mmCIF file with all atom_site columns, C-alpha atoms in Angstrom:
data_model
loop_
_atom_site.group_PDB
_atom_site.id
_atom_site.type_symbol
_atom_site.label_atom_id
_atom_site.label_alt_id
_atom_site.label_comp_id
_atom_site.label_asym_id
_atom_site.label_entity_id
_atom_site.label_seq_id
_atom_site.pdbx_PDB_ins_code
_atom_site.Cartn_x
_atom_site.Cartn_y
_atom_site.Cartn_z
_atom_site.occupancy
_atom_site.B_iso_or_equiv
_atom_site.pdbx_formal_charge
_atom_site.auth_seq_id
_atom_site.auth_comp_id
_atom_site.auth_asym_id
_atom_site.auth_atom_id
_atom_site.pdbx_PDB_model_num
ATOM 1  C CA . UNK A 1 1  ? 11.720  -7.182  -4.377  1.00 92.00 ? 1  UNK A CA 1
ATOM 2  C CA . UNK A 1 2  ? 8.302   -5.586  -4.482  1.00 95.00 ? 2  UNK A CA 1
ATOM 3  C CA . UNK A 1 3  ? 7.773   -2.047  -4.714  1.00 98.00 ? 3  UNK A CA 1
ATOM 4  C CA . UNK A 1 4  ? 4.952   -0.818  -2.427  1.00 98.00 ? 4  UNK A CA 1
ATOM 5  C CA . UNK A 1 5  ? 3.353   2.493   -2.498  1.00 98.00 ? 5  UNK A CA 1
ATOM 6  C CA . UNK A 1 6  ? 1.034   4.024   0.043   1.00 98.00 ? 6  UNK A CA 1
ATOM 7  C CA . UNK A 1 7  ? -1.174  6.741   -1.261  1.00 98.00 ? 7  UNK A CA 1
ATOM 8  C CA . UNK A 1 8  ? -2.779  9.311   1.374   1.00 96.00 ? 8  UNK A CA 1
ATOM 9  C CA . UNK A 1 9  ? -2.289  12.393  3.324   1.00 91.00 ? 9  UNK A CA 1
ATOM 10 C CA . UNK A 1 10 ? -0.867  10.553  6.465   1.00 88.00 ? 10 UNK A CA 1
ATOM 11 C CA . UNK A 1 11 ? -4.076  9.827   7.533   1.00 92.00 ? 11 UNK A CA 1
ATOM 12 C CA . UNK A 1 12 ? -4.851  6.936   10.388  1.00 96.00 ? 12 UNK A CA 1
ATOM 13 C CA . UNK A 1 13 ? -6.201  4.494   7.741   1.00 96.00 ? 13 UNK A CA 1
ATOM 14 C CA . UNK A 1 14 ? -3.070  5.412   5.587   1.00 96.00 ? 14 UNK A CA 1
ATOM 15 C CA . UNK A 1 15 ? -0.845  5.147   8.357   1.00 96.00 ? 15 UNK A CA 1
ATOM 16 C CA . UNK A 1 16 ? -2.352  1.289   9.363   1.00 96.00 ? 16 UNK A CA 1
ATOM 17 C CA . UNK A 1 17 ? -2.476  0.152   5.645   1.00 97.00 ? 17 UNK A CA 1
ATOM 18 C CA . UNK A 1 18 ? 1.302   1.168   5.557   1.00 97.00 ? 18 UNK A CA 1
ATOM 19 C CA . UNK A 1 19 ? 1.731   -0.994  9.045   1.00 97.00 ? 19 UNK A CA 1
ATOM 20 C CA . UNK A 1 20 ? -0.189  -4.176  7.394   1.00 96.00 ? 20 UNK A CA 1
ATOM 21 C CA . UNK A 1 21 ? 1.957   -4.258  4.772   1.00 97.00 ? 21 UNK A CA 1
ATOM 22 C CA . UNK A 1 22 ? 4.507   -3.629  6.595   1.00 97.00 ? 22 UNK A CA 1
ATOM 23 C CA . UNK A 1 23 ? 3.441   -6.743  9.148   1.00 96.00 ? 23 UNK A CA 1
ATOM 24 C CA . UNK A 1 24 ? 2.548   -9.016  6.419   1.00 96.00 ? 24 UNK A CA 1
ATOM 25 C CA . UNK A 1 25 ? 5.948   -8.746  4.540   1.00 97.00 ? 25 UNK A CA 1
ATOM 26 C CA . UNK A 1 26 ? 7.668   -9.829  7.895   1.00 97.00 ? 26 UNK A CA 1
ATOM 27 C CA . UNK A 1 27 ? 5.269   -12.373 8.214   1.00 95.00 ? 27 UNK A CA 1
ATOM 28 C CA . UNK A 1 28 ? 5.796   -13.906 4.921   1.00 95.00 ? 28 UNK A CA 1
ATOM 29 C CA . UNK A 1 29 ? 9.901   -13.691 4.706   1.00 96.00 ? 29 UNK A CA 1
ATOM 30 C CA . UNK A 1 30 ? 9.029   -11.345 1.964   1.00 96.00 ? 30 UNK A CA 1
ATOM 31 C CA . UNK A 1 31 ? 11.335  -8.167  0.885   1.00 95.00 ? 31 UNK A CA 1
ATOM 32 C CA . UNK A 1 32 ? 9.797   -4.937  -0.055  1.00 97.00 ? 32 UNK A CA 1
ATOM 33 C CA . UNK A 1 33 ? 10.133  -1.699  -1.155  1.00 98.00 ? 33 UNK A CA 1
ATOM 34 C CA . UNK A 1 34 ? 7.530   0.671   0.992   1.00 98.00 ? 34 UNK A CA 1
ATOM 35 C CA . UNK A 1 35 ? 6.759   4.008   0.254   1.00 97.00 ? 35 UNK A CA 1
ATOM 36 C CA . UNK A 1 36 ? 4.463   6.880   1.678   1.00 97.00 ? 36 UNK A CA 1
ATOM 37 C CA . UNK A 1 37 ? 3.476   8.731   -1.160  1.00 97.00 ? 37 UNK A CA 1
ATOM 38 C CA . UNK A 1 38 ? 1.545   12.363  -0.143  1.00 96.00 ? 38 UNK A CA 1
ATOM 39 C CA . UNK A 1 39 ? 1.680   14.794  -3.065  1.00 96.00 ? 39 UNK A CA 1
ATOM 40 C CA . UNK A 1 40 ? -1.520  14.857  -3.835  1.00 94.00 ? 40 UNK A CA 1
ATOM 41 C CA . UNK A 1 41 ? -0.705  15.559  -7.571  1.00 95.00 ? 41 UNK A CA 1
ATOM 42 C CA . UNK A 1 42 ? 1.133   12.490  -7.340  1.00 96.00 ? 42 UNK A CA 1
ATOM 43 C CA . UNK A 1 43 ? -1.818  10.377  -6.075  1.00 96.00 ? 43 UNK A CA 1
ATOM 44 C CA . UNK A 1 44 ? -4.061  11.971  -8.568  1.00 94.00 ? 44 UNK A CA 1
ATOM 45 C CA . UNK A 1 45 ? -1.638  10.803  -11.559 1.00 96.00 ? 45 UNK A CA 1
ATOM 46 C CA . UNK A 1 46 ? -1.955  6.813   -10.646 1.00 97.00 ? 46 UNK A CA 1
ATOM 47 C CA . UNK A 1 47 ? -6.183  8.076   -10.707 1.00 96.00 ? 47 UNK A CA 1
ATOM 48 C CA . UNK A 1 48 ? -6.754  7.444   -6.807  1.00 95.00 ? 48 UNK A CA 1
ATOM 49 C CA . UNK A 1 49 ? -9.257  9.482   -5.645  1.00 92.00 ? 49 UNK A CA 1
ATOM 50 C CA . UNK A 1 50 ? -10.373 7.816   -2.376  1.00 94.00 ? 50 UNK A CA 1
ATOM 51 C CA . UNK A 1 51 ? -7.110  7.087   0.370   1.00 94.00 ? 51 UNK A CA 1
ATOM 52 C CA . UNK A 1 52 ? -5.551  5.186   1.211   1.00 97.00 ? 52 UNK A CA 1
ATOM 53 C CA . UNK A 1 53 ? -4.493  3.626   -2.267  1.00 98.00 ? 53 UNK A CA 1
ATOM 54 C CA . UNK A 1 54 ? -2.308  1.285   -2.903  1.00 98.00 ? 54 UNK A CA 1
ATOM 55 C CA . UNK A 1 55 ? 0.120   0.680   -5.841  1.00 98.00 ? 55 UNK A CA 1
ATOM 56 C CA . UNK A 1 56 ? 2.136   -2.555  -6.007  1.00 98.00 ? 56 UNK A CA 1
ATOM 57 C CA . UNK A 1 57 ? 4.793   -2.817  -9.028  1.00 97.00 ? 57 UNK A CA 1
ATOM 58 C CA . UNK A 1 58 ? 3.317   0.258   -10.678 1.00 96.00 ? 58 UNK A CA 1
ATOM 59 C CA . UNK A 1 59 ? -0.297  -1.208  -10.627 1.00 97.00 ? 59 UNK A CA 1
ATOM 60 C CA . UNK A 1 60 ? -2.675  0.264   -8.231  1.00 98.00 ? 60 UNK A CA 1
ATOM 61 C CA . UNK A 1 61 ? -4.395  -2.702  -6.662  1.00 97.00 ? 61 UNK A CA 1
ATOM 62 C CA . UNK A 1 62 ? -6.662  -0.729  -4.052  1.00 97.00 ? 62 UNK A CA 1
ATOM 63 C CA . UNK A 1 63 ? -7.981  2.453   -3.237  1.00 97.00 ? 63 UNK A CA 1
ATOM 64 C CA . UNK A 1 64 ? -10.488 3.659   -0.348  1.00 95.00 ? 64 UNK A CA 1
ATOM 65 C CA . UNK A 1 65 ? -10.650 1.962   3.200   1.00 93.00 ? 65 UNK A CA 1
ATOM 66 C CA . UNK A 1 66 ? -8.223  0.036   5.029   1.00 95.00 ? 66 UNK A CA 1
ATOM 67 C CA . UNK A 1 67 ? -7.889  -3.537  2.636   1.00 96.00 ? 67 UNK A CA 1
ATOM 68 C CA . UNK A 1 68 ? -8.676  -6.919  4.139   1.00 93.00 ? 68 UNK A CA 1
ATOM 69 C CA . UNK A 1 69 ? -5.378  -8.776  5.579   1.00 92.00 ? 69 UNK A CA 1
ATOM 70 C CA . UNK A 1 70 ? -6.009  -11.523 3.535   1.00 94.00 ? 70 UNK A CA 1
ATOM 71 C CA . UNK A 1 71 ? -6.029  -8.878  0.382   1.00 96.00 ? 71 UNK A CA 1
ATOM 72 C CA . UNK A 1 72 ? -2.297  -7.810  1.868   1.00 96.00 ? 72 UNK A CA 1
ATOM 73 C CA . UNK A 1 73 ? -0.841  -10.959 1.881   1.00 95.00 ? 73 UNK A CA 1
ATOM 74 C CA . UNK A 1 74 ? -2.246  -11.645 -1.601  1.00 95.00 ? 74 UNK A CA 1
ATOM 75 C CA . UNK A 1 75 ? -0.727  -8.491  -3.251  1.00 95.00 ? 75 UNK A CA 1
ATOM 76 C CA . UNK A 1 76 ? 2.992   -9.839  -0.701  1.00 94.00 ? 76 UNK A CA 1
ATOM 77 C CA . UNK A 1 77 ? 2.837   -13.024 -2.419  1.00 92.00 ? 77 UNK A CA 1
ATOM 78 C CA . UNK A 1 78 ? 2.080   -12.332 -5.894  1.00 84.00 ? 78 UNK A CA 1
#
């Protein structure tokens, strides 16, 4: 199982990058882990300065903007 993290403030792009990975993991048959992480002093320790960021497994594999669904589904099936 992956572990997904969602780094923002709750913001509407955090809040839709949360729902396509949400939507993509259903899609794919795929069981994951998804978090909502807002501390900021939390985001600022994985060195995301721009939200929404993501963090897949530890790694963070995006930050700023909402990512591509073809980018989701990627980082899903990985």
């Amino acid at each position: 199982m992956k572990n997904i993290k969602v780094l923002g403030s709750g913001c509407k792009n955090c809040e839709t990058t949360a729902n396509l990975i949400r939507i993509a993991a259903e899609q794919a048959g795929a069981e994951i882990d998804l978090e909502k992480i807002t501390d900021m002093a939390e985001i600022m320790g994985y060195g995301v300065m721009s939200t929404p960021g993501v963090v897949v497994d530890g790694k963070v594999v995006h930050a700023g903007g909402l990512p591509g669904p073809d980018l989701v589904r990627q980082w899903i099936a990985e």
